[in-house]
Amino acid sequence: MDRLSDRTRLIASATRRGGGRRPVSPPIERASTLLSDRVADMRDASLGPVYGIEGTAPQAALRAAVADLEGAEHCWLTPSGLSAVTVPILALTRPGDEVIATDAIYGPVRRFLTRHLASRGVTTRFHTPEASVEQIMATAGERTRLILIESPASLTFEMMDVPALAAAARDRGVLTVMDNTWAVGLAFKPLAHGVDVSVQALTKYAAGHSDVLLGSICAREPAVVKAVANTVEDLGLCVSPDDAWLALRGLRTLPVRYAEQARSALRVAEWLSARPEVARVLHPALPGDPGHSIWRRDFTGAASILGVVLNSGDARAAEAFLEVLTLFGLGYSWGGFESLATHETPQLAFRDVPQKLEGPLLRLHIGLEDPADLIADLEQAFVALRG
Ligand SMILES: Cc1ncc(COP(=O)(O)O)c(C=O)c1O
């Protein structure tokens, strides 16, 4: 298995599962209670889980597949991508500690940091999304325990030099947790670049069909593994076998969906960049993007999500534009098979330093539709906007 590519391994983990006549996918085993033959067996962990909270076949198969993808020793599943980010922060910080995070962190994570975590004595220092590793480390003090990395960042997609940041943090005894949803463990492997914990919203590309909420936490260093395992256990976190099964099914086709959607997104991004109505397209895979050289150096693929800064107009115009789109759904999330569009300017107001953009900020998620059809849809919306 070791020399096989991710794409092959994600499928071989289904076909090489066990022996005898069997289904390709593991059975969905719904259980709280698991019965044993003997009393002594009830204490024997080698016989498998003793209680449903530990998960049954689909959760075990999903954990193994995501751990393999992320190059981790251990993987835990959580009920959402949001909880996949918050659980390691809870596990690794104590009252009095400080967390450092980008000002462009995913909004609900920011809310967790400033509301829940702050009320328990852990403070957060936000750095500008463009800050260099030196600038970020210069803000680290005695109390800094953890750096939360999101690269590219949410909505404005700034890139960080993750290997350099992870190395600098390690030198100072500071732990790092990276939200790897954008790269899904395929296009970037945080643990191989020195990051301590890699988390994903499996909700997005991994599940891929906009019908499941699920997160994953991956780690390999014993002290970190123990802290996360204890927190997952103490909080009683578990996910349903049905949801795990759906995410596992999504994983089998993840590499082809991800690559195809990235190709379409780049085509749409290039077309949008040439439009007079568009000031900038924010997407690190686009040559000319400020994060492009880091992306080229460290990543082998890209997510199909774009920030589109319009040249002018107000929120009403931006929202009118979204409403005349016919192929883009108006809905949150990304990574599914369908294209989506949202107006994101209001979200920027929550940042410490609200970025000044030329006009409204839209977010487009590019799905598996024909990109020519998506471009035609955008074009008719621009014509309608002018009218
Ligand atoms: C970067 C990032 N991380 C985490 C999440 C949270 O995932 P979930 O919706 O599964 O809670 C999202 C959701 O949009 C996201 O964009």
PDB file of C-alpha atoms and ligand atoms in Angstrom, residues 80-83 85 106 150 154 179 181 201 203-204 213-214 333-334 363, ligand 1:
ATOM      1  CA  SER A  80     -19.242  18.806  12.301  1.00  0.00           C
ATOM      2  CA  GLY A  81     -16.216  20.503  10.804  1.00  0.00           C
ATOM      3  CA  LEU A  82     -16.633  23.244  13.406  1.00  0.00           C
ATOM      4  CA  SER A  83     -16.258  20.768  16.281  1.00  0.00           C
ATOM      5  CA  VAL A  85     -11.539  22.678  14.983  1.00  0.00           C
ATOM      6  CA  TYR A 106     -13.540  30.754   9.654  1.00  0.00           C
ATOM      7  CA  GLU A 150      -6.030  28.282   8.124  1.00  0.00           C
ATOM      8  CA  SER A 154     -11.607  31.924   4.834  1.00  0.00           C
ATOM      9  CA  ASP A 179      -7.787  23.547   9.279  1.00  0.00           C
ATOM     10  CA  THR A 181     -10.565  21.513   4.697  1.00  0.00           C
ATOM     11  CA  ALA A 201     -14.715  19.548   7.689  1.00  0.00           C
ATOM     12  CA  THR A 203     -18.847  17.934   5.323  1.00  0.00           C
ATOM     13  CA  LYS A 204     -17.255  19.615   2.295  1.00  0.00           C
ATOM     14  CA  LEU A 213     -22.114  17.202   8.572  1.00  0.00           C
ATOM     15  CA  LEU A 214     -18.912  15.617   9.866  1.00  0.00           C
ATOM     16  CA  SER A 333     -21.019  25.521   2.555  1.00  0.00           C
ATOM     17  CA  TRP A 334     -18.860  24.242  -0.300  1.00  0.00           C
ATOM     18  CA  ARG A 363     -17.978  33.757  -2.820  1.00  0.00           C
TER      19      ARG A 363
HETATM   20  C1  LIG B   1     -12.667  26.472   6.515  1.00  0.00           C
HETATM   21  C2  LIG B   1     -13.824  25.822   7.208  1.00  0.00           C
HETATM   22  N1  LIG B   1     -13.592  25.077   8.297  1.00  0.00           N
HETATM   23  C3  LIG B   1     -14.602  24.484   8.970  1.00  0.00           C
HETATM   24  C4  LIG B   1     -15.899  24.603   8.544  1.00  0.00           C
HETATM   25  C5  LIG B   1     -16.998  23.989   9.350  1.00  0.00           C
HETATM   26  O1  LIG B   1     -17.547  22.859   8.775  1.00  0.00           O
HETATM   27  P1  LIG B   1     -19.008  22.383   9.174  1.00  0.00           P
HETATM   28  O2  LIG B   1     -19.946  23.136   8.298  1.00  0.00           O
HETATM   29  O3  LIG B   1     -18.973  20.920   8.900  1.00  0.00           O
HETATM   30  O4  LIG B   1     -19.197  22.664  10.627  1.00  0.00           O
HETATM   31  C6  LIG B   1     -16.184  25.367   7.403  1.00  0.00           C
HETATM   32  C7  LIG B   1     -17.589  25.503   6.922  1.00  0.00           C
HETATM   33  O5  LIG B   1     -17.895  26.257   6.041  1.00  0.00           O
HETATM   34  C8  LIG B   1     -15.118  25.989   6.712  1.00  0.00           C
HETATM   35  O6  LIG B   1     -15.340  26.759   5.639  1.00  0.00           O
END
